[in-house]
One Martini backbone bead per residue (centre of mass of N, CA, C, O) as a GRO file, in nm:
protein
  119
    1MET     BB    1  -9.203  -6.606   5.304
    2THR     BB    2  -9.326  -6.623   5.623
    3THR     BB    3  -9.371  -6.425   5.872
    4ASP     BB    4  -9.449  -6.395   6.197
    5LYS     BB    5  -9.643  -6.159   6.158
    6GLU     BB    6  -9.813  -6.291   5.934
    7LEU     BB    7  -9.887  -6.547   6.091
    8ARG     BB    8 -10.038  -6.413   6.319
    9GLN     BB    9 -10.258  -6.286   6.141
   10LEU     BB   10 -10.367  -6.550   6.021
   11ILE     BB   11 -10.449  -6.677   6.288
   12ILE     BB   12 -10.652  -6.462   6.371
   13GLU     BB   13 -10.833  -6.496   6.123
   14GLY     BB   14 -10.897  -6.797   6.177
   15ILE     BB   15 -11.039  -6.745   6.444
   16HIS     BB   16 -11.260  -6.545   6.333
   17GLU     BB   17 -11.399  -6.743   6.132
   18ARG     BB   18 -11.513  -6.904   6.419
   19LYS     BB   19 -11.566  -6.692   6.653
   20GLY     BB   20 -11.339  -6.624   6.817
   21ARG     BB   21 -11.235  -6.523   7.145
   22GLY     BB   22 -11.013  -6.351   7.335
   23VAL     BB   23 -10.765  -6.240   7.192
   24THR     BB   24 -10.419  -6.318   7.274
   25VAL     BB   25 -10.086  -6.178   7.283
   26LEU     BB   26  -9.771  -6.335   7.360
   27ASP     BB   27  -9.457  -6.195   7.406
   28LEU     BB   28  -9.156  -6.413   7.450
   29SER     BB   29  -8.879  -6.320   7.313
   30HIS     BB   30  -8.741  -6.201   7.599
   31ILE     BB   31  -8.760  -6.498   7.717
   32GLU     BB   32  -8.581  -6.710   7.868
   33TYR     BB   33  -8.673  -7.046   7.795
   34ALA     BB   34  -8.886  -7.027   7.605
   35GLY     BB   35  -9.061  -7.236   7.381
   36ALA     BB   36  -9.160  -6.958   7.265
   37SER     BB   37  -9.225  -6.633   7.117
   38CYS     BB   38  -9.546  -6.713   7.092
   39PHE     BB   39  -9.878  -6.656   7.205
   40ILE     BB   40 -10.207  -6.764   7.107
   41ILE     BB   41 -10.518  -6.672   7.252
   42ALA     BB   42 -10.836  -6.847   7.280
   43GLU     BB   43 -11.205  -6.888   7.250
   44GLY     BB   44 -11.473  -7.109   7.313
   45THR     BB   45 -11.806  -7.240   7.396
   46SER     BB   46 -11.706  -7.524   7.283
   47THR     BB   47 -11.563  -7.807   7.176
   48THR     BB   48 -11.657  -7.776   6.888
   49GLN     BB   49 -11.539  -7.487   6.853
   50THR     BB   50 -11.242  -7.532   6.923
   51VAL     BB   51 -11.193  -7.729   6.692
   52ALA     BB   52 -11.289  -7.540   6.463
   53ILE     BB   53 -11.078  -7.324   6.511
   54ALA     BB   54 -10.828  -7.498   6.466
   55GLU     BB   55 -10.904  -7.584   6.177
   56SER     BB   56 -10.918  -7.298   6.064
   57VAL     BB   57 -10.630  -7.218   6.111
   58ALA     BB   58 -10.490  -7.440   5.949
   59GLU     BB   59 -10.636  -7.378   5.678
   60TYR     BB   60 -10.587  -7.073   5.647
   61VAL     BB   61 -10.277  -7.082   5.658
   62ARG     BB   62 -10.229  -7.285   5.431
   63LYS     BB   63 -10.373  -7.127   5.201
   64ALA     BB   64 -10.206  -6.848   5.240
   65SER     BB   65  -9.887  -6.998   5.295
   66GLY     BB   66  -9.830  -7.328   5.339
   67VAL     BB   67  -9.854  -7.353   5.642
   68LYS     BB   68  -9.795  -7.597   5.893
   69PRO     BB   69  -9.835  -7.762   6.159
   70PHE     BB   70  -9.644  -7.969   6.355
   71ALA     BB   71  -9.885  -7.968   6.574
   72VAL     BB   72 -10.177  -8.129   6.726
   73ASP     BB   73 -10.358  -8.083   7.040
   74GLY     BB   74 -10.677  -8.168   7.207
   75GLU     BB   75 -10.931  -8.254   7.034
   76ALA     BB   76 -10.932  -8.471   7.265
   77PRO     BB   77 -11.177  -8.306   7.423
   78GLY     BB   78 -11.146  -7.966   7.355
   79ASP     BB   79 -11.061  -7.760   7.599
   80TRP     BB   80 -10.749  -7.783   7.470
   81VAL     BB   81 -10.600  -7.646   7.187
   82ILE     BB   82 -10.292  -7.712   7.007
   83LEU     BB   83 -10.074  -7.518   6.798
   84ASP     BB   84  -9.764  -7.583   6.625
   85TYR     BB   85  -9.540  -7.315   6.482
   86GLY     BB   86  -9.294  -7.321   6.673
   87ASP     BB   87  -9.276  -6.995   6.769
   88ILE     BB   88  -9.592  -7.058   6.754
   89TRP     BB   89  -9.861  -7.081   6.988
   90VAL     BB   90 -10.190  -7.220   6.987
   91HIS     BB   91 -10.464  -7.142   7.211
   92ILE     BB   92 -10.769  -7.328   7.264
   93PHE     BB   93 -11.040  -7.249   7.478
   94LEU     BB   94 -11.222  -7.281   7.733
   95PRO     BB   95 -11.306  -7.062   7.967
   96GLU     BB   96 -11.249  -7.246   8.222
   97THR     BB   97 -10.967  -7.341   8.126
   98ARG     BB   98 -10.837  -7.067   8.094
   99ALA     BB   99 -10.875  -6.981   8.392
  100HIS     BB  100 -10.716  -7.211   8.521
  101TYR     BB  101 -10.432  -7.162   8.363
  102ASN     BB  102 -10.358  -6.866   8.311
  103LEU     BB  103 -10.128  -6.766   8.100
  104GLU     BB  104 -10.114  -6.461   8.142
  105ASP     BB  105 -10.011  -6.490   8.438
  106LEU     BB  106  -9.779  -6.691   8.405
  107TRP     BB  107  -9.680  -6.475   8.157
  108SER     BB  108  -9.653  -6.164   8.277
  109ASP     BB  109  -9.364  -6.090   8.133
  110ALA     BB  110  -9.508  -6.044   7.892
  111LYS     BB  111  -9.622  -5.914   7.600
  112ILE     BB  112  -9.955  -5.788   7.604
  113SER     BB  113 -10.219  -5.845   7.358
  114ARG     BB  114 -10.530  -5.731   7.250
  115VAL     BB  115 -10.799  -5.849   7.052
  116ALA     BB  116 -11.058  -5.768   6.887
  117ASP     BB  117 -11.366  -5.853   6.852
  118LEU     BB  118 -11.588  -5.993   6.637
  119ASP     BB  119 -11.942  -5.924   6.537
   0.00000   0.00000   0.00000
């Protein structure tokens, strides 16, 4: 069985497979009434790339662990794609959509970790 920590790492690797950038992990586990215990946020430079990143995450995680997302939403129009892994929600944004919704600020009481971009 895949632990949440292992699942988070696989998700991040899946994001990096399609050159997703700006990966941020929000640990919400200590926040009462949060819908998930963790958000993983990343961005792509186009709607084509955001959808490709989301597909990469789903495929990478499934191949490595057998785990599939419960739901995927936002593939059309692609400016914000969400993958729901139960306690972990993956948000793939266009930069301007990410700035508009600013989940990091909205959930500023979360423990926030930034993941280095791969070059």
